[in-house]
Amino acid sequence: RVLAHYRASEDAGTATMASSSAVVSILEKIVSKDKDFRYMATSDLLNELQKDTFRVDSDLERKLGLALLTQLEDASGDISGLAVKCMGRLVRKVGEPRAEEMVKALCDKALTGKKDQTRDIASIALKTVIMEIPGGSLAANTAPAITTKMLDGMGSQDKLDETINALDILCELLGRFGGLVGTQHQRITTVCLAYLDDAKVPLRKRATHSLAAVAAYLSDDLLVHVVSTLLEKLKAGGGKPDVMRSYVQAVGQISRAVGYRFGRFLPDALPLMVQHCRAAAEGDDELREHCLQALEGFVQRCPSACRAHLDALLGCCLQYLRYDPNFADSMDDDGGGDDGMDDDEDDDGSEDEYSDDEDMSWKVRRAAAKCVTATLLAYPDAVAELYKRTAEPLVQRFREREENVLQDVYGAYVVLCKQVAGAARGYAPDDPTSPLALLRADVPGTLRSTTKVLRAKSPKTRVGAFGLLRELAAVLPSSVAEDAAMLVPGVLAALNDKSSGNSNLKIEALSFLRLLLVSNPPEVFRAHVSTLAPAVFANAKERYYKVSAESLRVCGALVRVLSGGGGDSGSACSCVAVAELKPLARPLFDTVFDRLNAQDQDQEVKEAVIMSMATLVATLADEVKDDVPQVLRVLLERLHNEVTRLPAVRAVGTVCASPCAAADMRPVLPQLLPELTSFLRKASRMLRSATLTALEALTVKYGTDFDGAAADACAEEAAVLITEGELPIATLSLRLLVALLLRRPALAAAVADRALAPAIALLGSALLQGSALEALKSFFAGLAASGEPRTSQAALLPPLLAAGGAPGGAKQALHSVAKCVAALCTGSEAAQVQATVSKLLEGAGSDNDVTQRLSLLCLGEIGRCCDLSSVPQVEQAITASLSSESEDTKAAASLALGGISCGNLQRYMPALIDRIAAAQASPKQQYLLLQALAEVLSSISAVGQHTMDLSEGDQQRVLALLLGACDSEEECRNIVAECLGQLALLHPQLVLTALSERTASPSANVRCVVALAVKHAVVERPHAVDAPLSSAVLSFLSLAADSDRSVRRAAVASMAAAAHHKATLVAPHLEVLLPMLYKNTVVQPELVRVVDLGPFKHTIDDGLELRKAAFECLDILLDACRPHIEAPTFMAHLEGGLQDHYDVKMPAHLLLAKLAASEPATVLAAMERLVGPLEKTLNARVKGDAVKQELDRHEHMLRSCLRAVDALEQLEGAAGCTPFRNFLTKTVKGPPAMREKYAQVQAERAEAEGGGVVVAEAMEMS
């Protein structure tokens, strides 16, 4: 440490010497009489100051400061400008005493300089210094001094320029360090309020800005005084119009600055803004604009408080959205049709004739459009009502003559469409009152209005129109496509536009056209393709790469339209163009092939043309069969190029999947297969994934034509990729090997040598499930079916069983091995199955617990796909194991019993029902038998299981049995609820009727089972249970208000499942259900009890799990049913969760971060109240004797809290909350350990967002 300190001191000394030497040389030149010498010297000084190693002694600091102060008065503007930049850099490099001297000197020059130029440049320099002051003690010392100087400098009424400069500087200072001058807030507000009455516009304007800058830091009392003063002035009225405008502007800017704190003034402020807006004198458009801007600020910053005044606010906005006193336009006649179009042409002519540079009414309309946009964003829960009020006025304003206003109108309508799309999930698809249904009904009229705009002369206007159409098509593609005929002329005109610089117009038109083509059936656009195709082909040859790339993507979409089927249309691909469009096939191919052959073009164009050509060959190969070999050769060349390798691999996969005979890749197989195989060794995961997919497609289609050595090399490389570390890649590798085994069984020995060991090792993974497990099952089945003696069923069974019985293996491995063993038996001869079953029966009687469990699970899986009723020893072995001393063995036997029952329901089901009925006196035995029943019911209700069902007698017996078991032990009740839910999926009306009758049962246990059964009766896919469940779901979920906490918890769990899988079941009833759910988030004292343990007392909270479940349900509802949730009420209950137990705080922190992203204004309104719970969480300390588990829990809670704090800090306006700002400074960024944790959290968030700059800043802070 001593040596390191010495070396650091030595390095610092060396840096100081180097900087001092350079500065001395610069100071000699900076006083030269030659202007060029002075300029170069000042420039060199700026370069030195920008170096991190710059250090000088105190004497040179003083000389530098004096020299730069002198340079500010240089006659050359370039030199004084450089001196300003140097001042900003120098203040961060010198000691605090010297920096304070510089600031005082600049204040004097800015206020008392003899020349106007001196005062102006000194003011600029002082503002630059203020922005560069790093904070800390320097800011604490200089901010009050600057404030005093500026306030003193405003005293003279006859020095307008000095006062303006002082207000400008004060505004900059308050914006950064307003909280450091608290003792002078009273004086600042008094001075600024006085200047609002001044006759001079510049003074009023700067006083308004300064007042808004300081407002964020004012105490509540002083803020009340300021705002009340302004509102009283506005209420009194009678002042000069320009002064009244300043008052309105000040109120609007203060509301934006203080955010939620302005909510208390809205009952007076909002009606006043509406009143002054409507009462403004003729021609006083500036006042109307300021009033509407203030209303926009109210909605953005205080949406909760504005909700009560929404009608008045929206009425005012819509009134002035059409405010155009100098231009007569009959908006009421905008109903479409030919007459409307003729009127539009007349309007265009009159627009050319009309000109009034003094007309400022467009600013009023623009402000109104922005206020409408803010309102739509602020109230997503009221989107249905807002749509009814705003949609028609917005569409009418598509005839707006001012381009800037029209863009804001488009923006408002786009926001409306997005809000409608976001609300769609909360309504049934056929609900006529849903916002989506309302939008669908208005689409024809909207398209008629937009069609007129597409004929406008302004490219910017048409770009905005296409952006609006694209959003509309994304929400309702089929509705837009129905009226495509009226849009084609506008699209064609945009594509044929020859004006220079209109690339954005073409890109927007092409993007819209592509969206329509890919999101609708091909036959919809066949009538228009002949008209559009030539323009698309011409744009594909454009030199600007973005236009040509988008045109090529449209060419790929046109292929679907030209073909007789295929693509997303659902019909088989015919490989030829439809008769009426055959003439377009050759021009389409020539257009794409010319760009494919070109060498010198942008990467985006290369990718687009490769994929378009692949789609064309795969779909229309028979139309261009003579050119297919040439295309394949070019694709092979693109595989050699690293830049085009990935799209070329994907193109190979696309062509391979083609059913067209002409899309034959065998001529290039000898070169293609080794090239693709070599890509499996590349580091790029995307490339390996695409290559494995392409190789699988090649193998399935041409596997018998592979060269033996090339196929062997492919299998070898694929086997290397079978690892637990990359399960998706391993899955694709296994699928490739299965395809190779199917097409080339002779490879079985080689595949077994290379891939069998890693595949068996993969079976031991605890992560193995889903597609990876299915691929493994297919792999082992493929090996067994290959005919190779080394990979026969008998040869594979021992290593599989050994993998399952490996000591220390994961429990999941037993189930995975059992499924793979069953896959070996599927399709095997009866003798082989019998041999396997006999071997497993030996294992079922083993003394080894793991071997016994594995054998039972294997028997169950085999019995699921093969009828084992002919082997009575199987049922006997499983029945015997149900009485084992090992709980794990009994659980395995239960699953096995359910599995073999699925293989022969008629044989096993009656016996299973009888056993369950007979085991009522033994809850543990009954639980195991019920678990077997659950296996049977879940297998029957699974997708695609139409081959087996319960007989009518078994249905009635099972239902009666389950309903009779509702009042049993808790573990049995849970499995009974699951069985009832699965049975409801099979026979909805029967089961739901029985459950509904028991919602009022006197037994809490029965009600609990009923509530929980709904959770298992809701599935994500469309199902026959949906209709009867939707009519009864409210009665089930209303059990969330039950008197028993277990029933409430079950109902909350079912509510969460219903919202997650089918939000439309829950959304219509949220008005009733949400109050019940909110009540369950509150700590209930009657559920908290204290247990006396002698030396100490232990507090038990029986309601904790219920509250945790309630917050998790709220999390799901916020994602699934956002339009039906009132954010302020939601926020109020979330605040309680932030002060709750650890298990509740974790989901509450996540909810807070989500709400901050979706409802920033609501969160800002509660920001001050959030500081206390968050600070308490971060300041919490664990006991000195805490164990590792407690330390880990505490660390997780801190990081969870810091993520929520980070989300809050990202909010615009968060800095205006003084308690939160102080909390950040003292608690979050103060202690080094907490600061480092916070930096890590920010870095993680930035990495997830892909923002390297934020990562760097966060790590620098750390």
mmCIF file of C-alpha atoms in Angstrom, residues 1045 1049 1080-1091 1098-1108 1139-1144:
data_model
loop_
_atom_site.group_PDB
_atom_site.id
_atom_site.type_symbol
_atom_site.label_atom_id
_atom_site.label_comp_id
_atom_site.label_asym_id
_atom_site.label_seq_id
_atom_site.Cartn_x
_atom_site.Cartn_y
_atom_site.Cartn_z
ATOM 1 C CA ARG A 1045 -59.468 -16.869 4.940
ATOM 2 C CA ARG A 1049 -57.179 -17.368 -0.685
ATOM 3 C CA ASN A 1080 -57.424 -8.833 1.021
ATOM 4 C CA THR A 1081 -54.261 -6.736 0.584
ATOM 5 C CA VAL A 1082 -54.723 -5.053 3.965
ATOM 6 C CA VAL A 1083 -53.223 -6.406 7.175
ATOM 7 C CA GLN A 1084 -56.100 -7.714 9.321
ATOM 8 C CA PRO A 1085 -55.234 -7.542 13.049
ATOM 9 C CA GLU A 1086 -57.592 -10.393 13.909
ATOM 10 C CA LEU A 1087 -55.412 -12.733 11.837
ATOM 11 C CA VAL A 1088 -52.223 -11.808 13.728
ATOM 12 C CA ARG A 1089 -51.560 -13.846 16.861
ATOM 13 C CA VAL A 1090 -48.709 -14.037 19.352
ATOM 14 C CA VAL A 1091 -47.464 -17.441 20.537
ATOM 15 C CA HIS A 1098 -43.342 -15.405 18.340
ATOM 16 C CA THR A 1099 -45.773 -13.447 16.147
ATOM 17 C CA ILE A 1100 -47.681 -15.437 13.526
ATOM 18 C CA ASP A 1101 -49.550 -13.649 10.738
ATOM 19 C CA ASP A 1102 -52.194 -16.023 9.371
ATOM 20 C CA GLY A 1103 -53.181 -13.521 6.677
ATOM 21 C CA LEU A 1104 -49.702 -13.214 5.140
ATOM 22 C CA GLU A 1105 -50.175 -15.837 2.441
ATOM 23 C CA LEU A 1106 -53.535 -14.321 1.513
ATOM 24 C CA ARG A 1107 -52.015 -10.840 1.114
ATOM 25 C CA LYS A 1108 -49.147 -12.221 -0.938
ATOM 26 C CA GLN A 1139 -44.838 -1.402 4.239
ATOM 27 C CA ASP A 1140 -45.774 -5.058 4.693
ATOM 28 C CA HIS A 1141 -43.805 -8.255 5.292
ATOM 29 C CA TYR A 1142 -40.854 -9.289 3.115
ATOM 30 C CA ASP A 1143 -43.005 -11.754 1.139
ATOM 31 C CA VAL A 1144 -45.448 -8.962 0.259
#
